[in-house]
Coordinates of C-alpha atoms and ligand atoms in Angstrom, one line a residue:
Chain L
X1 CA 0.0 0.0 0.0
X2 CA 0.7 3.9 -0.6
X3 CA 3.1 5.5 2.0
X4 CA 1.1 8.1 2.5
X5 CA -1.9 6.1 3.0
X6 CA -4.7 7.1 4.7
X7 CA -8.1 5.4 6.4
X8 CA -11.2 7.1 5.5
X9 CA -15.0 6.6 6.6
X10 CA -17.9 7.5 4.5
X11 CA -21.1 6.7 2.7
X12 CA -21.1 4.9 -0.9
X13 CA -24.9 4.4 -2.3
X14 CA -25.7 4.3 1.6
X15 CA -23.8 1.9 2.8
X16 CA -20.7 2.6 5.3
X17 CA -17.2 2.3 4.2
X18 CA -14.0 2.4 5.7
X19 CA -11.5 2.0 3.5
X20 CA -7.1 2.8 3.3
X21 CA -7.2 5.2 0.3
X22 CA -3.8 6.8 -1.0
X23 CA -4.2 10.5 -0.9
X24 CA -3.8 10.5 -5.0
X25 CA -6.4 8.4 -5.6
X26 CA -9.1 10.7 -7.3
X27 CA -12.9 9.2 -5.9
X28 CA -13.8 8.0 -9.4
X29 CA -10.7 5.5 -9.4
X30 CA -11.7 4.9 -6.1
X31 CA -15.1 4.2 -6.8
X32 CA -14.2 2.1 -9.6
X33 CA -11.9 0.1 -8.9
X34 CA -12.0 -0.1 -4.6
X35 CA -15.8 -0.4 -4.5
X36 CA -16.0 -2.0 -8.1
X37 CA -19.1 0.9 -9.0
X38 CA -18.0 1.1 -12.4
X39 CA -21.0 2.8 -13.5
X40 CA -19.2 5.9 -13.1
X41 CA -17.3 6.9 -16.3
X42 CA -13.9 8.8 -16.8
X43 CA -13.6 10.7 -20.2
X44 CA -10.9 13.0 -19.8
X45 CA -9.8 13.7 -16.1
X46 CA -9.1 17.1 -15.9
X47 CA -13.0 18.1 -15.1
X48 CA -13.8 19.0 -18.2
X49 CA -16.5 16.3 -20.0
X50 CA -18.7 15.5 -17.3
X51 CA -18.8 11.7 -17.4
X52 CA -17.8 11.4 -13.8
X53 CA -20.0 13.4 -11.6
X54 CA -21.6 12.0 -8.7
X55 CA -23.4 13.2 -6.1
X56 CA -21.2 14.5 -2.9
X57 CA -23.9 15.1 0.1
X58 CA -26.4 15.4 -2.6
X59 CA -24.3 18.1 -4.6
X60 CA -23.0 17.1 -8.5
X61 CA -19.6 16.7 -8.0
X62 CA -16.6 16.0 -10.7
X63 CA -15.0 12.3 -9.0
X64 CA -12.1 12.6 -11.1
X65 CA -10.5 16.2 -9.6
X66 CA -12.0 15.4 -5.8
X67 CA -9.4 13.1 -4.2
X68 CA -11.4 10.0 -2.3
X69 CA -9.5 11.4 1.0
X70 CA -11.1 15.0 0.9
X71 CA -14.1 12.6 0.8
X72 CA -13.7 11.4 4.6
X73 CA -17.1 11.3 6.1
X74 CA -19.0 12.3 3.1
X75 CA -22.0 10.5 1.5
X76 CA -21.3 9.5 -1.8
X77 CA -23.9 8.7 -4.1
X78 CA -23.0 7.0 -7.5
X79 CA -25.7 6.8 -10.4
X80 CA -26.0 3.0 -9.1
X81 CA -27.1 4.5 -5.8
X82 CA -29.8 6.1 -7.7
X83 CA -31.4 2.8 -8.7
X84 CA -34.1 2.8 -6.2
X85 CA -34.6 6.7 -6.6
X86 CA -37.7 8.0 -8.0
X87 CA -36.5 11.0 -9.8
X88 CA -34.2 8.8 -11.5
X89 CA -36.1 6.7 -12.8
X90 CA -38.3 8.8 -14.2
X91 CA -35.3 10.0 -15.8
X92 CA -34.2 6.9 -17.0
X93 CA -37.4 6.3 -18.5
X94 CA -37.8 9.3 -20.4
X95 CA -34.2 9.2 -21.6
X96 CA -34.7 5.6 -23.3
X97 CA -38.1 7.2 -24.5
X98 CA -36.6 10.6 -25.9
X99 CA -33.2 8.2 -28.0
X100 CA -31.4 10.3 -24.8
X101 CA -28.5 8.4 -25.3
X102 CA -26.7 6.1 -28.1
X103 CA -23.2 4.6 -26.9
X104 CA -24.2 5.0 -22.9
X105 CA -20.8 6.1 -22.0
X106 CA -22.3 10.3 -20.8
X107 CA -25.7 9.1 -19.2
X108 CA -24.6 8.4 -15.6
X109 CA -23.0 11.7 -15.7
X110 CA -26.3 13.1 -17.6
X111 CA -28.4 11.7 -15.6
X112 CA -27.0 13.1 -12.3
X113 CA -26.5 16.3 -13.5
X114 CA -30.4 16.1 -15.3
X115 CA -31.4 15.1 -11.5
X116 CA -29.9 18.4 -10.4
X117 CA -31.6 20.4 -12.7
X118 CA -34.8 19.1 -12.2
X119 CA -34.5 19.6 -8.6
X120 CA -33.1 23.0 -8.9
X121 CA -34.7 24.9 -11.8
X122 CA -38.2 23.7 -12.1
X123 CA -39.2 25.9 -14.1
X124 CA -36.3 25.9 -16.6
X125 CA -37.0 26.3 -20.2
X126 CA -35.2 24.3 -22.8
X127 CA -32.1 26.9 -23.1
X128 CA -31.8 27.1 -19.2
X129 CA -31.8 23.2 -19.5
X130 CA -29.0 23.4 -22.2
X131 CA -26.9 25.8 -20.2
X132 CA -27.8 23.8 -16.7
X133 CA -26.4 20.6 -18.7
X134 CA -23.3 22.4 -20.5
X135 CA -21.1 20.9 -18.5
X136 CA -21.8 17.3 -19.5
X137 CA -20.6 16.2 -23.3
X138 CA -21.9 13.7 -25.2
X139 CA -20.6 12.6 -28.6
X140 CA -23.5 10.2 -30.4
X141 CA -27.2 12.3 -29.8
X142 CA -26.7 16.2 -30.5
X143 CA -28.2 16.6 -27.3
X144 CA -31.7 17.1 -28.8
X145 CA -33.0 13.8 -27.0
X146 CA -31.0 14.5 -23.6
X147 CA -33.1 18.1 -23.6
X148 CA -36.3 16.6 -24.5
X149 CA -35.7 13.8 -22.2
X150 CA -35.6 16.5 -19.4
X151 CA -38.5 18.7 -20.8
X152 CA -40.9 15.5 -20.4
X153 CA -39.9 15.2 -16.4
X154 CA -39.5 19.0 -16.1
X155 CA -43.4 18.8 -17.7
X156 CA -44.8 15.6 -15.8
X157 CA -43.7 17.0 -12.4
X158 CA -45.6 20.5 -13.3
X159 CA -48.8 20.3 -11.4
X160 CA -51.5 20.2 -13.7
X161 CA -54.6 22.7 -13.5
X162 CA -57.7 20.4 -12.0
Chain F
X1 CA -3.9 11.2 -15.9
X2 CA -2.8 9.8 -12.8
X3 CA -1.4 12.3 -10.1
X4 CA 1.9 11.7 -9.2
X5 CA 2.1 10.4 -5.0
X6 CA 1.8 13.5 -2.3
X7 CA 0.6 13.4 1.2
X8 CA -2.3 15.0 2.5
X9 CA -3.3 16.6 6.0
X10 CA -7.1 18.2 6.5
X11 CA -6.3 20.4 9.8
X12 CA -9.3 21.7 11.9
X13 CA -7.4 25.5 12.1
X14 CA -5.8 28.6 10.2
X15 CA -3.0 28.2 13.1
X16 CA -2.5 23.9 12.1
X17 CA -2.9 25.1 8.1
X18 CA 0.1 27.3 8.6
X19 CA 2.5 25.6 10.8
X20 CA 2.1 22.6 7.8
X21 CA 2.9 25.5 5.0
X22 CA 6.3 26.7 6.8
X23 CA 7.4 23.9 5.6
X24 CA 10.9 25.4 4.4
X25 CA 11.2 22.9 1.5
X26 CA 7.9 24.3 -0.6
X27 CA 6.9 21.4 -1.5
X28 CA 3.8 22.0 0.6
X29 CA 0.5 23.3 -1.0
X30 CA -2.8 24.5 0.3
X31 CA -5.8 22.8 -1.9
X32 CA -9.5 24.1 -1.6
X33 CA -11.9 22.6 -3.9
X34 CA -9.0 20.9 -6.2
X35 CA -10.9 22.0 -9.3
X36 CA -8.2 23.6 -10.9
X37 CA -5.2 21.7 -8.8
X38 CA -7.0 18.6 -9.7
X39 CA -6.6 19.1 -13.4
X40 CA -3.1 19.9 -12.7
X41 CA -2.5 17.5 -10.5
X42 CA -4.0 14.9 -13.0
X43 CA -1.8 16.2 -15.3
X44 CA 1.6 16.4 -13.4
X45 CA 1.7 19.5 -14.1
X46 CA 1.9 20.2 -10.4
X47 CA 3.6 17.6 -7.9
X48 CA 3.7 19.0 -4.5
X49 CA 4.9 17.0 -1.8
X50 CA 1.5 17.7 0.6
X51 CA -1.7 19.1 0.1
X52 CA -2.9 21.0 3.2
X53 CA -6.7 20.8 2.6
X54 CA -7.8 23.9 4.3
X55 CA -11.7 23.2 3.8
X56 CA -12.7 21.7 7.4
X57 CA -11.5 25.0 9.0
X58 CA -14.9 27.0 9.8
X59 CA -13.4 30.5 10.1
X60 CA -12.5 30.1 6.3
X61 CA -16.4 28.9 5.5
X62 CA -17.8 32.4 7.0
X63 CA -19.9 34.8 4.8
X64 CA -20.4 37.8 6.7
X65 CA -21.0 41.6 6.8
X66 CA -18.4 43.7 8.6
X67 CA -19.4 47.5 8.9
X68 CA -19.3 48.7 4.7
X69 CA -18.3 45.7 3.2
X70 CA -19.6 42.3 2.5
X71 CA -16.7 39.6 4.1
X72 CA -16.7 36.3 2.3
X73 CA -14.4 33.2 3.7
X74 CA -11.8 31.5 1.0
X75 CA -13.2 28.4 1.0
X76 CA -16.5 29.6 0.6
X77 CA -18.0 27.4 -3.0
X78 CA -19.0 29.5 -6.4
X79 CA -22.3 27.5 -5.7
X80 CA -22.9 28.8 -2.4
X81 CA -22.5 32.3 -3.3
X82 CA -24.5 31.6 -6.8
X83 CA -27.9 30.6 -4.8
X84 CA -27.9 33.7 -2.2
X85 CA -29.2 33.4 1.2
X86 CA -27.1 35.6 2.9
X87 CA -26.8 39.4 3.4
X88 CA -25.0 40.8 0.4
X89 CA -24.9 44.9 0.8
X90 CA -23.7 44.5 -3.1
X91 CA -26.9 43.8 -4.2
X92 CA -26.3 40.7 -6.0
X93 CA -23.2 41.3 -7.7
X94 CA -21.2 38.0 -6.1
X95 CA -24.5 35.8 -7.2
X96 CA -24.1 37.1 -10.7
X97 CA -20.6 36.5 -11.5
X98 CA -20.8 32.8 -9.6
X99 CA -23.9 31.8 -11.6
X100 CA -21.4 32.5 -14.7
X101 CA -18.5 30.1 -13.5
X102 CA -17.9 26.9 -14.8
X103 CA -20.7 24.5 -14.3
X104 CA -22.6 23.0 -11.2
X105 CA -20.9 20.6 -10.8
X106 CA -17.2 22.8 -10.7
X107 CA -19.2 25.3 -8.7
X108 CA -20.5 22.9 -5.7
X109 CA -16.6 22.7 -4.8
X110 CA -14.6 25.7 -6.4
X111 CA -14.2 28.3 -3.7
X112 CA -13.3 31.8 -4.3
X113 CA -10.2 31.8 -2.2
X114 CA -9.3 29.3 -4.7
X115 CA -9.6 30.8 -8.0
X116 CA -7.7 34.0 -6.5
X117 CA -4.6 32.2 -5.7
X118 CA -4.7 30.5 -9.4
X119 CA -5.2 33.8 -10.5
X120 CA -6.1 32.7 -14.3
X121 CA -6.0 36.0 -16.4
X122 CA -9.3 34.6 -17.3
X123 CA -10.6 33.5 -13.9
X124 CA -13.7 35.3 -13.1
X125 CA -13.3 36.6 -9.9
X126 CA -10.7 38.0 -10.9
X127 CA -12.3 40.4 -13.1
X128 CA -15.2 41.2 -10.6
X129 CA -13.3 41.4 -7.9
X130 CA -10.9 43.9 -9.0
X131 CA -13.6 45.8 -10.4
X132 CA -15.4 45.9 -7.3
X133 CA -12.2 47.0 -5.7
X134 CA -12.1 44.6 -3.4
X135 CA -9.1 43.4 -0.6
X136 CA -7.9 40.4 -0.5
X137 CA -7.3 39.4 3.7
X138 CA -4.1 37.5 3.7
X139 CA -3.2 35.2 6.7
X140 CA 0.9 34.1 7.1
X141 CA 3.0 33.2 9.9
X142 CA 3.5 37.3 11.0
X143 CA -0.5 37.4 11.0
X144 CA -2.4 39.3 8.5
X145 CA -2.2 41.8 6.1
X146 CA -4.6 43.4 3.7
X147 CA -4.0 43.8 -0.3
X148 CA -5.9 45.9 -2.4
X149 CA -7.4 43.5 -5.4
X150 CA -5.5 45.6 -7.8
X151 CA -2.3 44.7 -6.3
X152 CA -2.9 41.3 -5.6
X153 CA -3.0 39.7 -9.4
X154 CA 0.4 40.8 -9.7
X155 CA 0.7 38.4 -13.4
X156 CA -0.8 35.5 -15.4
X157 CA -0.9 33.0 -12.8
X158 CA 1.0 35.2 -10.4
X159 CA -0.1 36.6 -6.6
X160 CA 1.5 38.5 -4.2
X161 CA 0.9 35.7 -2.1
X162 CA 4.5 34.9 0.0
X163 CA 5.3 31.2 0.9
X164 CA 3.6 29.9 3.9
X165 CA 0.7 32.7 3.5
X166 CA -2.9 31.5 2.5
X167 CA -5.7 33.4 1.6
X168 CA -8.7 33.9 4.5
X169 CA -11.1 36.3 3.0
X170 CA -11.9 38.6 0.4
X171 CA -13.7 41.6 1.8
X172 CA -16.3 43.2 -0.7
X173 CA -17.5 47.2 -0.4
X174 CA -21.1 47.6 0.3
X175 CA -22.2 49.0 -3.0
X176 CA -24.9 52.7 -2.7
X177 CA -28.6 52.4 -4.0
X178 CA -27.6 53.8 -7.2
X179 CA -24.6 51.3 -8.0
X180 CA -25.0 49.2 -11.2
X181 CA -23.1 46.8 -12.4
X182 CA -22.1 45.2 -15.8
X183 CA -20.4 42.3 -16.6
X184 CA -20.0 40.3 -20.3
X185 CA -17.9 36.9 -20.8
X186 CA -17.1 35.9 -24.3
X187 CA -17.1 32.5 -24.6
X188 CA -17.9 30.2 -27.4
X189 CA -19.2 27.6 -25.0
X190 CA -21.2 28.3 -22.0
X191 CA -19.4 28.0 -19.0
X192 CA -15.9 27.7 -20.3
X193 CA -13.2 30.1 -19.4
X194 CA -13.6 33.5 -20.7
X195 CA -11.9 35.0 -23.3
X196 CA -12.0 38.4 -23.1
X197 CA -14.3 40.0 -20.1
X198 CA -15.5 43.6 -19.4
X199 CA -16.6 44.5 -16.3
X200 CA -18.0 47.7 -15.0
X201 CA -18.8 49.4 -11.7
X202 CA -20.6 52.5 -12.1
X203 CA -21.2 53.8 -8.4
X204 CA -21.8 57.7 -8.5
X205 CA -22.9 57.2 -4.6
X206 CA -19.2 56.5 -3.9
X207 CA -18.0 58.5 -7.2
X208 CA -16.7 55.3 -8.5
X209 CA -16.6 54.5 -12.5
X210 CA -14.6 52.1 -13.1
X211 CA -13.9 49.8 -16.6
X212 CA -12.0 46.4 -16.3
X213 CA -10.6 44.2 -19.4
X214 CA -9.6 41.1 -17.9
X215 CA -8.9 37.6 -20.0
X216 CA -6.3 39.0 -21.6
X217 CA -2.7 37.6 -21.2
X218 CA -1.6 39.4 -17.6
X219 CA -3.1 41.4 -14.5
X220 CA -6.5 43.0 -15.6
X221 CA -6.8 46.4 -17.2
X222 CA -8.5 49.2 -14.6
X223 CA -9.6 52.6 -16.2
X224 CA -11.0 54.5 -13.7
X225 CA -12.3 57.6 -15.7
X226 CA -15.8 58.7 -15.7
X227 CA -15.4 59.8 -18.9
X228 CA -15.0 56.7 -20.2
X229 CA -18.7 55.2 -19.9
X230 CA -20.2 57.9 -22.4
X231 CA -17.0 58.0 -24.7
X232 CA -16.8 54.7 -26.7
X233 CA -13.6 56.3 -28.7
X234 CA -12.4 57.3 -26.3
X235 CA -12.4 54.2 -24.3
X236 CA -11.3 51.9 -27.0
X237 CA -8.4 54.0 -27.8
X238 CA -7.9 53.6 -23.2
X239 CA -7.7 49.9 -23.4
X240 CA -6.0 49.4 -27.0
X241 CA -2.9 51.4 -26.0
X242 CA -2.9 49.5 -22.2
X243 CA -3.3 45.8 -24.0
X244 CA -1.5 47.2 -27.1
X245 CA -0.5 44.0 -29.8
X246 CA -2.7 43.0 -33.4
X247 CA -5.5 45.6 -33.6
X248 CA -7.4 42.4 -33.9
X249 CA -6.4 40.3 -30.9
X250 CA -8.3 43.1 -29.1
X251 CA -11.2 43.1 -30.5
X252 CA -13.2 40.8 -28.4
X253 CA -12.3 42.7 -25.5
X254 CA -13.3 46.2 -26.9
X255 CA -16.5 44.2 -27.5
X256 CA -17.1 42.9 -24.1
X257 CA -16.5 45.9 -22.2
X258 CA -18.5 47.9 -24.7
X259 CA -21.7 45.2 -23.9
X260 CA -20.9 46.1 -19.7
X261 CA -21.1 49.4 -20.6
X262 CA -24.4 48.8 -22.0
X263 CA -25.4 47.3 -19.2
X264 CA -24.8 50.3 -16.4
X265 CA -26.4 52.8 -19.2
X266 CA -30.0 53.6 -18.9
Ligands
LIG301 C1 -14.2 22.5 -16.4 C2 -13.9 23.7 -15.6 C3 -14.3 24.9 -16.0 C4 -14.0 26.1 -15.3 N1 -14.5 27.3 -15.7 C5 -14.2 28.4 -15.0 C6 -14.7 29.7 -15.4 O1 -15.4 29.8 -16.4 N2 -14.4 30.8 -14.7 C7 -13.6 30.7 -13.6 O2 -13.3 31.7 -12.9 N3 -13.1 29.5 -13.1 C8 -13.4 28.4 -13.9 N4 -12.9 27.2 -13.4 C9 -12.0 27.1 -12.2 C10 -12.8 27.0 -10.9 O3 -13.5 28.3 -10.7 C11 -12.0 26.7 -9.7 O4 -12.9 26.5 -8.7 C12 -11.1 27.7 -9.2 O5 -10.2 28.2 -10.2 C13 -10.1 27.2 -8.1 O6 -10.8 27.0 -6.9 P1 -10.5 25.8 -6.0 O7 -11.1 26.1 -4.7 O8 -11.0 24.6 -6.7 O9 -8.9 25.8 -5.8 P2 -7.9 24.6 -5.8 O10 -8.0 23.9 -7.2 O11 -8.0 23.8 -4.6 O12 -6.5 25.5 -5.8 C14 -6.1 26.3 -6.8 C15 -4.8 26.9 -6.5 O13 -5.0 27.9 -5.4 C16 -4.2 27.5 -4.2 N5 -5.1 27.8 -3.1 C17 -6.4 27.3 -2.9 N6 -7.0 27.9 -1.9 C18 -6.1 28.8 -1.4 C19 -6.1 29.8 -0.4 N7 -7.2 30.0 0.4 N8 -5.0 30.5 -0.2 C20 -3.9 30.3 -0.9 N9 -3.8 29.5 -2.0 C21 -4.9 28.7 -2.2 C22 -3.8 26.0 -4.5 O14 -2.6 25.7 -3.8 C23 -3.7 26.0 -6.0 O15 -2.5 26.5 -6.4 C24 -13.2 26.0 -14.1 C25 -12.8 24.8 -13.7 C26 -13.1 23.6 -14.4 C27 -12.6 22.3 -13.9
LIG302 S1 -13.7 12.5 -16.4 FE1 -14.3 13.9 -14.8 S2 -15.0 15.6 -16.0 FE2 -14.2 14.3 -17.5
LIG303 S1 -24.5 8.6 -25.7 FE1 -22.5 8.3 -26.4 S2 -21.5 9.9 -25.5 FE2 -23.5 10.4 -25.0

């Protein structure tokens, strides 16, 4: 092990960790290969693309510039964590229904970042959707189905005159 | 990708954050939010020897108003100061220029403090804050000192900051009733760095009128002229002979301080 080794406690999906993590060990390869979660992609690790953001106490979070040993008794939440999670799913759903994605290697990053947008701007029209989700690439669908893919939960969750 | 080994300490206080930065072999570094060591960590572009994470010290977390000025903590996140919630005597001006900086995601960790010390010519608080005249509170082993914004971003990527010192707050002044602000990034993607910013304070209240070009390759361009505002000759001729180089090179800043202009003229 890593001289400079250190044990950390936190949350992953829920579930308490402790874990030896060397200090240069960004969370995504900690996630990944530690906790085996590889749902969580790495495009180009410099914070840039968006594949890797998680949730950090709830907050979208880049895993692969945030070191696993800032992380110490943090709740992590990985888009595997968000199997069980309405929102997500809903999201899910609408993605597959709205061709949101093609090769699958942005939407766990998309979908945690759509999950923040839909939490936080409610009311967001389809620009304030693009520039919410600016910070997530994808190279197959244009985006057109990731934005329409939020427009249909952004419109579902609207409550609807009786 | 991979950073190359370091060792890292989280200490509880300023006092435990500086006795690790004495360190007399500088290979000690303080790390905030890590979103832009990370990258340059990732990189090895940057292979300090320990990363002092200064982000579990409260005092550094504060946002607070001290007499005329608004007094926010280094470590204090883009995000935080992007969704509001605390007194702001500048009417707004902080949330603005956070909403504008990077994306969520990069905002829910970047702290202020942060993107001072990187001091990227193109680094948005760098623009607003020296346009705002701001100080920048500065805590070392002989205690603190104050530096005035414009004397802080002494280069591209260059502070006054002296080893062992750390940045503890940035203290805003309270803006009058009539203040208004402007402030254009051009940027051909949303979010990215900017490059070429205007930013304008226009506070007849406190008889300030002041034009900043930041983005461009060193410490930002201040015009504090009145003039200026009406006088768009005038104040291209101002900020072509301070950035001087190709006529075109400039352009896009002539254009985004013109468009802050716009924005504090009725
Ligand atoms: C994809 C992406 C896009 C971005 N776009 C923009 C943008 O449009 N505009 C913009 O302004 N920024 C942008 N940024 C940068 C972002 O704002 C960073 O948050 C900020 O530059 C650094 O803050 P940090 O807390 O993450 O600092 P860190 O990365 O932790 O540290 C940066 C540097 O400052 C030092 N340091 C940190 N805190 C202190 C302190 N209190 N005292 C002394 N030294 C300290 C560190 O040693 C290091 O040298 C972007 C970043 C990314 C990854
Ligand atoms: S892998 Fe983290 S942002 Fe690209
Ligand atoms: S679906 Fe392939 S990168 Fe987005």
């Amino acid at each position: 092990m890593n001289q400079h080794a250190r044990t950390i406690s936190l949350t992953v999906n829920g579930h308490a960790v402790t874990a030896a993590v060397a200090p240069r060990t960004h969370l995504a390869d900690f996630l990944r290969e530690q906790r085996l979660l590889t749902g969580t992609h790495l495009g180009c690790e410099h914070g840039v693309c968006g594949a890797c953001t998680i949730l950090i106490d709830g907050e979208p979070a880049r895993s692969c510039i945030t070191y696993a040993v800032a992380c110490d008794g943090r709740s992590v939440t990985t888009v595997e964590g968000l199997d069980a999670d309405p929102l997500a799913a809903e999201l899910r759903d609408a993605f597959s229904a709205e061709h949101g994605l093609q090769c699958g290697f942005c939407t766990p990053g998309m979908l945690v970042a759509a999950r923040d947008v839909v939490q936080r701007l409610p009311d967001a029209d389809d620009a304030a959707v693009r520039v919410a989700m600016s910070g997530n690439l994808c190279r197959c669908t244009g985006y057109v189905g990731i934005v329409n893919a939020i427009r249909r939960v952004l419109d579902a969750r609207k409550p609807r005159p009786e | 990708m991979k950073a190359a080994d370091f060792d890292y300490a989280a200490p509880r206080t300023l006092d435990d954050a500086l006795a690790l930065l004495a360190r007399d072999d500088g290979a000690a570094r303080p790390v905030a939010g890590s979103q832009s060591l990370g990258p340059m960590l990732n990189l090895r572009l940057a292979q300090p020897g320990l990363l002092v994470d200064i982000t579990r010290i409260p005092e550094l977390r504060d946002i607070a108003v001290d007499g005329d000025a608004l007094v926010v903590g280094a470590c204090v996140t883009h995000a935080r100061l992007e969704d509001g919630g605390y007194p702001d005597p500048t009417g707004g001006v902080p949330a603005r220029v956070a909403a504008g900086i990077a994306y969520r995601a990069v905002r829910n960790r970047g702290t202020i403090g942060g993107s001072l010390a990187h001091a990227d010519p193109a680094a948005d608080w760098v623009a607003a804050l020296t346009a705002l005249g701001a100080d920048v509170i500065v805590a070392g082993p002989h205690g603190r000192r104050s530096v005035a914004m414009a004397d802080f971003i002494v280069g591209a990527f260059e502070t006054d900051l002296r080893p062992g010192e750390i940045i503890a707050a940035v203290r805003i002044p309270a803006l009058s009733e009539r203040a208004r602000w402007g402030y254009v990034k051009v940027c051909r993607k949303t979010g990215e760095f900017s490059h070429a910013t205007g930013a304008v304070l226009a506070d007849p209240g406190r008889g300030v009128a002041r034009c900043v070009v930041a983005a461009a390759s060193g410490r930002p361009v201040v015009l504090d002229d009145p003039r200026l505002l009406a006088d768009a000759a005038a104040r291209d001729a101002a900020v072509a002979a301070r950035l001087g180089g190709d006529p075109a090179a400039i352009r896009p800043h002539l254009v985004a301080l013109r468009r802050a202009v716009a924005q504090v003229t009725p």
